Amino acid sequence: MDIQVNAIDAAFARLREEGRTALIPFLTIGDPDLGTSVEIIEALEQAGADMIELGVPYSDPLADGPVIQRASERALANGRVTLEDCIQVAEHARGAGVKLPFILFSYYNPVLQFGLERFFELVTAKGISGLIIPDLPIEEDAELRAMAEAANIHLIPLVAPTSNDRVVRIAAKARGFVYCVSSLGVTGVRADFHQGIDEFLATVRSATNTPIAVGFGISSREQVERFSKQADGVIVGSAIVRKIEEVVPLLQSPAMKQDGLAQIRAFVGELKG
Amino acid sequence: MTQVPDENGRFGKFGGRYVPETLMNALIELEEAYRHYSKDPDFIAEVRYLLTKYSGRPTSLYHAQRLSEHLGGAQIYLKREDLNHTGAHKINNTIGQGVLAKRMGKTKIIAETGAGQHGVASATVAALLGMECKVFMGEEDTKRQELNVFRMKLLGAEVVPVTSGTRTLKDACNETLRYWVSHVDDTYYILGSVTGPHPYPMMVRDFQRIIGDESREQIQKEAGRLPDYVVAAVGGGSNAIGMFYPFIGDASVKLIGVEAAGRGVDTDEHAATMTKGRHGVFQGSLSYVLQDEYGQVQPAHSISAGLDYPGIGPEHAYLKDTERAAYLPITDAEALEALQLLSRTEGIIPALESAHAIAQVMKLAPTLGSDQIIVVSLSGRGDKDVQAIMGYLEGGM
């Protein structure tokens, strides 16, 4: 039997050959509605994204700043978007021809309530390649990690500038890529990154052969270029979610929807350079 | 009995540390500092000194004879945590954590608050120890508890209104954690209950167990034996665990936690986490959580802002599932009735939180003989609630 290559690994291998850095946008699924999320995913691919983080809206998003909190609130207010709905969106996006690897971003409780076994059956069937669970540190992830490895789904860990001696242990277990948190604090656009960010990234780099990606607070082309020199991937979350928030009125109007999608495409295209 | 929590912060399956990686080293550092200082004689002496000379401990265990006679059953003893400085048990914990923060070299403290009691206790300790203090409080609660907001400001603290989510205690907790993530270097987070990630449930229990330790000694001195029942109200569960913990090994002592049933456990407006919740991960630990079938946390409701919380400490979940303690719901209306009864029979106006425990005693005492003993934690005084109670009693529910 062939061991299937995970799509995230394949994408990083190809990017390495091309000498490029992955652009990894994030969106909150269901903001403003499930159907539009599929179209936004298509727009992100057209604009040059290399993988996409699909954010599951949650009532208590501890690691997120106000922009993504508001997106969660919108998604939950507009018809209680569930974990299963988010995975369906991935399937519909595939149906619409999207080829990019999908990474599901969810807080732990929705996954736990869905049931871990049922969850892995579903994500495997629907073409999800990776998982990010921001409130599941290595001390708590043994059961889920074992199931993820068995299913060939990459559990992507976060490391922070405060991780210090934990970096080596976390990086050793990392699959897909290591998500390096650029600054202390929650997600959100910011001008300054943590002092010592360069040293931090170098530490992570030296701890693993797995690709590393930088996220939290990246919002401009200059910042994307800055981190492209040090990392294999750059994650842009709040800046895109804020752009989506700006164009929600357009996205909700049948006549204006294409304008809204075009603005998102243009924004991501500009980040990409 | 095995020691809980274990080194991973687990009470059986409950507890743990479900937090963003950014906080992990801060929690580990906190745990190490706590384990070190909790054995340090100087630290212990300083905390003890402040509890005695500043807060007025030990608090009395008072035999409520008129209430006992009125209910016509068991003898009821009130553990008078309401007599503490700042009017509730919350100060036991903030003194302990405040002194710890200072020893750890932190210069700033932050805290979450619902009704404002923990915020006031934190602001008080910050003033006492000469530290900066920021208190995060849901915007809704800042309106409901205007007087406590002013008290905190008077004590030199900054009150930060929280406008995310439901704008109540649960979101104040989220916001405090978010702030802490960005300021872990110089800031100490004084968490107010036995909730959150390890080591908080263990540490806050240890700082609150003085309630039960004193009660256990006092009742034996006064009645010559252990009580038959120990009763305490549960929101996050800090006064209840403080009261229960020293009695856990006493098999003959039945432990009853009283949670807020709001408008009734069959309505959507309650805070009955044990009665209606399920196992889940919320704000850093695995415990019982009020949530929908998809794992979204549900807003809670209670007349008492201190019980208005959709989670509960993991050690309580452990006590429930091992059947060492029982958890029973009391409605807003029952709590209000109990508050009036205690006021009229004993001249003690309890906090709305504590009135829930009294309401359970009103049901329990008449079923027992006059030779049986109930010790109940009167966790706080009602001064803070007087205006709200006036609104309820004169304006209807």
Coordinates of C-alpha atoms in Angstrom, one line a residue, chain A residues 4-250:
Chain A
Q4 CA 0.1 8.9 0.9
V5 CA 2.1 12.1 1.0
N6 CA 0.4 14.8 3.0
A7 CA -0.6 17.8 0.8
I8 CA 1.1 20.2 3.2
D9 CA 4.4 18.4 2.8
A10 CA 4.0 18.2 -1.0
A11 CA 3.3 22.0 -1.1
F12 CA 6.4 22.9 1.0
A13 CA 8.6 20.6 -1.2
R14 CA 7.4 22.3 -4.3
L15 CA 7.8 25.8 -2.8
R16 CA 11.4 24.9 -1.8
E17 CA 12.2 23.9 -5.4
E18 CA 10.8 27.1 -6.6
G19 CA 12.6 29.1 -3.9
R20 CA 9.3 30.6 -2.6
T21 CA 7.8 31.2 0.8
A22 CA 4.2 30.0 1.4
L23 CA 1.5 32.6 1.9
I24 CA -1.0 31.1 4.3
P25 CA -4.2 33.2 4.7
F26 CA -6.7 32.6 7.5
L27 CA -10.4 33.1 7.3
T28 CA -13.2 32.5 9.8
I29 CA -15.7 30.1 8.3
G30 CA -19.3 31.4 8.2
D31 CA -18.3 35.0 8.1
P32 CA -20.5 36.3 6.8
D33 CA -22.1 32.9 5.7
L34 CA -21.0 29.4 4.6
G35 CA -21.6 29.9 0.9
T36 CA -19.6 33.1 0.8
S37 CA -16.7 31.3 2.7
V38 CA -16.4 28.9 -0.3
E39 CA -16.2 31.9 -2.7
I40 CA -13.6 33.6 -0.4
I41 CA -11.5 30.5 -0.4
E42 CA -11.6 30.4 -4.2
A43 CA -10.6 34.1 -4.3
L44 CA -7.7 33.4 -1.9
E45 CA -6.4 30.7 -4.2
Q46 CA -6.7 32.9 -7.2
A47 CA -4.8 35.6 -5.4
G48 CA -1.9 33.3 -4.9
A49 CA -2.4 31.7 -1.5
D50 CA -0.4 28.5 -1.0
M51 CA -2.5 26.9 1.8
I52 CA -5.5 28.1 3.7
E53 CA -6.4 28.1 7.4
L54 CA -10.1 27.5 7.9
G55 CA -11.0 29.0 11.3
V56 CA -13.9 27.4 13.2
P57 CA -15.8 30.1 15.0
Y58 CA -15.9 29.7 18.8
S59 CA -17.7 31.5 21.7
D60 CA -14.5 31.9 23.7
P61 CA -11.5 32.5 21.4
L62 CA -8.8 33.0 24.0
A63 CA -5.9 33.3 21.6
D64 CA -7.6 35.8 19.3
G65 CA -7.8 39.6 19.3
P66 CA -10.8 41.7 18.6
V67 CA -10.8 41.3 14.8
I68 CA -11.1 37.5 14.8
Q69 CA -13.4 37.6 17.9
R70 CA -15.8 39.8 15.9
A71 CA -15.6 37.4 13.0
S72 CA -16.5 34.5 15.3
E73 CA -19.4 36.4 16.7
R74 CA -20.7 37.2 13.2
A75 CA -20.4 33.6 12.2
L76 CA -22.2 32.3 15.3
A77 CA -24.9 34.9 15.1
N78 CA -25.6 34.2 11.4
G79 CA -26.9 30.7 12.0
R80 CA -24.6 29.0 14.5
V81 CA -21.9 27.7 12.3
T82 CA -20.6 24.3 13.6
L83 CA -17.4 22.4 13.3
E84 CA -19.1 20.1 10.8
D85 CA -20.3 23.0 8.7
C86 CA -16.7 24.2 8.5
I87 CA -15.5 20.8 7.3
Q88 CA -18.4 20.8 4.7
V89 CA -17.1 24.2 3.4
A90 CA -13.8 22.5 2.7
E91 CA -15.6 19.8 0.7
H92 CA -17.6 22.4 -1.2
A93 CA -14.5 24.4 -2.0
R94 CA -12.9 21.2 -3.3
G95 CA -16.0 20.7 -5.4
A96 CA -15.5 24.2 -6.8
G97 CA -12.0 23.2 -7.9
V98 CA -9.8 24.5 -5.1
K99 CA -6.6 22.5 -5.0
L100 CA -4.8 24.1 -2.0
P101 CA -4.1 22.2 1.2
F102 CA -6.6 23.0 4.0
I103 CA -5.6 23.4 7.6
L104 CA -8.5 23.4 10.1
F105 CA -8.0 25.9 13.0
S106 CA -10.3 25.1 16.0
Y107 CA -10.2 25.5 19.7
Y108 CA -10.3 22.2 21.5
N109 CA -13.8 22.1 22.9
P110 CA -15.7 21.9 19.7
V111 CA -13.5 19.0 18.6
L112 CA -13.8 17.3 21.9
Q113 CA -17.6 17.5 21.9
F114 CA -17.8 16.2 18.3
G115 CA -15.8 13.2 19.4
L116 CA -12.2 12.6 18.4
E117 CA -12.8 9.4 16.5
R118 CA -15.7 10.8 14.5
F119 CA -13.8 14.0 14.0
F120 CA -10.8 12.2 12.4
E121 CA -13.0 10.1 10.2
L122 CA -14.7 13.2 8.9
V123 CA -11.6 15.4 8.3
T124 CA -9.9 12.5 6.5
A125 CA -12.9 12.0 4.3
K126 CA -13.2 15.7 3.5
G127 CA -9.6 16.4 2.5
I128 CA -8.3 18.3 5.4
S129 CA -4.5 18.0 5.7
G130 CA -3.6 19.8 8.9
L131 CA -4.9 20.9 12.3
I132 CA -4.1 23.8 14.5
I133 CA -5.6 23.7 18.0
P134 CA -4.4 26.8 19.8
D135 CA -5.4 25.8 23.3
L136 CA -3.9 22.3 23.2
P137 CA -0.2 22.5 24.4
I138 CA 2.0 19.4 24.1
E139 CA 1.3 18.4 27.7
E140 CA -2.4 17.8 26.7
D141 CA -2.2 16.5 23.2
A142 CA -1.1 12.9 23.4
E143 CA -4.4 11.3 22.5
L144 CA -5.2 13.6 19.7
R145 CA -1.7 13.5 18.3
A146 CA -1.7 9.7 18.1
M147 CA -5.0 9.8 16.2
A148 CA -3.8 12.5 13.9
E149 CA -0.6 10.6 13.0
A150 CA -2.7 7.5 12.4
A151 CA -4.9 9.5 10.0
N152 CA -2.0 11.2 8.3
I153 CA -3.4 14.6 9.4
H154 CA -0.6 17.0 10.5
L155 CA -1.0 18.5 14.0
I156 CA 0.7 21.8 13.6
P157 CA 2.1 23.2 16.9
L158 CA 2.6 26.8 18.0
V159 CA 5.8 28.0 19.5
A160 CA 6.0 31.4 21.2
P161 CA 8.9 33.8 22.0
T162 CA 8.3 32.7 25.6
S163 CA 8.6 29.0 24.8
N164 CA 12.4 29.0 25.5
D165 CA 13.5 25.4 26.3
R166 CA 10.1 24.1 25.2
V167 CA 11.0 24.9 21.6
V168 CA 13.1 21.8 21.1
R169 CA 10.4 19.4 22.5
I170 CA 7.6 21.1 20.5
A171 CA 9.6 21.2 17.3
A172 CA 10.6 17.5 17.6
K173 CA 6.9 16.5 17.5
A174 CA 5.8 19.0 14.8
R175 CA 4.2 17.8 11.6
G176 CA 3.6 19.9 8.5
F177 CA 5.2 23.1 9.9
V178 CA 6.0 24.8 13.2
Y179 CA 3.8 27.9 13.7
C180 CA 6.0 30.6 15.2
V181 CA 4.1 33.2 17.1
S182 CA 5.7 36.5 16.1
S183 CA 4.9 38.4 19.2
L184 CA 3.4 38.1 22.7
G185 CA -0.3 38.6 22.8
V186 CA -3.3 37.6 20.8
T187 CA -3.8 37.6 17.1
G188 CA -4.2 41.0 15.5
V189 CA -2.5 43.6 13.3
R190 CA 0.5 45.3 14.9
A191 CA 3.4 47.4 13.9
D192 CA 6.0 45.9 16.2
F193 CA 7.1 42.3 16.7
H194 CA 8.6 40.8 19.7
Q195 CA 12.1 42.0 20.5
G196 CA 14.4 39.1 19.7
I197 CA 12.1 37.8 17.0
D198 CA 15.0 37.1 14.7
E199 CA 16.9 35.1 17.3
F200 CA 13.7 33.3 18.2
L201 CA 13.1 32.2 14.6
A202 CA 16.8 31.1 14.3
T203 CA 16.3 29.0 17.4
V204 CA 13.3 27.3 16.0
R205 CA 15.0 26.8 12.7
S206 CA 18.0 25.1 14.3
A207 CA 15.7 22.9 16.3
T208 CA 14.0 21.2 13.4
N209 CA 14.0 20.2 9.7
T210 CA 10.3 20.7 9.5
P211 CA 9.3 23.9 7.7
I212 CA 8.6 27.0 9.9
A213 CA 6.0 29.6 9.4
V214 CA 5.5 32.9 11.1
G215 CA 2.1 34.4 12.1
F216 CA 0.3 36.8 14.5
G217 CA 0.2 40.5 13.5
I218 CA 1.4 40.3 9.9
S219 CA -0.5 42.7 7.7
S220 CA 1.6 44.3 5.0
R221 CA 3.7 43.3 2.0
E222 CA 6.8 44.7 3.8
Q223 CA 6.2 42.4 6.8
V224 CA 5.6 39.4 4.5
E225 CA 8.9 40.1 2.7
R226 CA 10.7 40.6 6.0
F227 CA 9.7 37.2 7.3
S228 CA 10.0 35.4 3.9
K229 CA 13.8 35.7 4.4
Q230 CA 13.6 33.7 7.7
A231 CA 10.7 31.4 7.3
D232 CA 9.2 28.9 4.9
G233 CA 5.7 30.3 5.4
V234 CA 3.9 33.5 6.4
I235 CA 0.5 33.4 8.0
V236 CA -1.9 36.3 7.6
G237 CA -5.0 36.2 9.7
S238 CA -6.5 39.3 11.2
A239 CA -5.5 41.5 8.3
I240 CA -7.5 39.4 5.9
V241 CA -10.4 38.9 8.4
R242 CA -10.5 42.7 8.8
K243 CA -10.6 43.1 5.0
I244 CA -13.5 40.6 4.9
E245 CA -15.2 42.6 7.7
E246 CA -14.8 45.8 5.6
V247 CA -16.5 44.2 2.6
V248 CA -19.2 42.3 4.4
P249 CA -21.9 44.7 3.2
L250 CA -20.7 44.0 -0.4

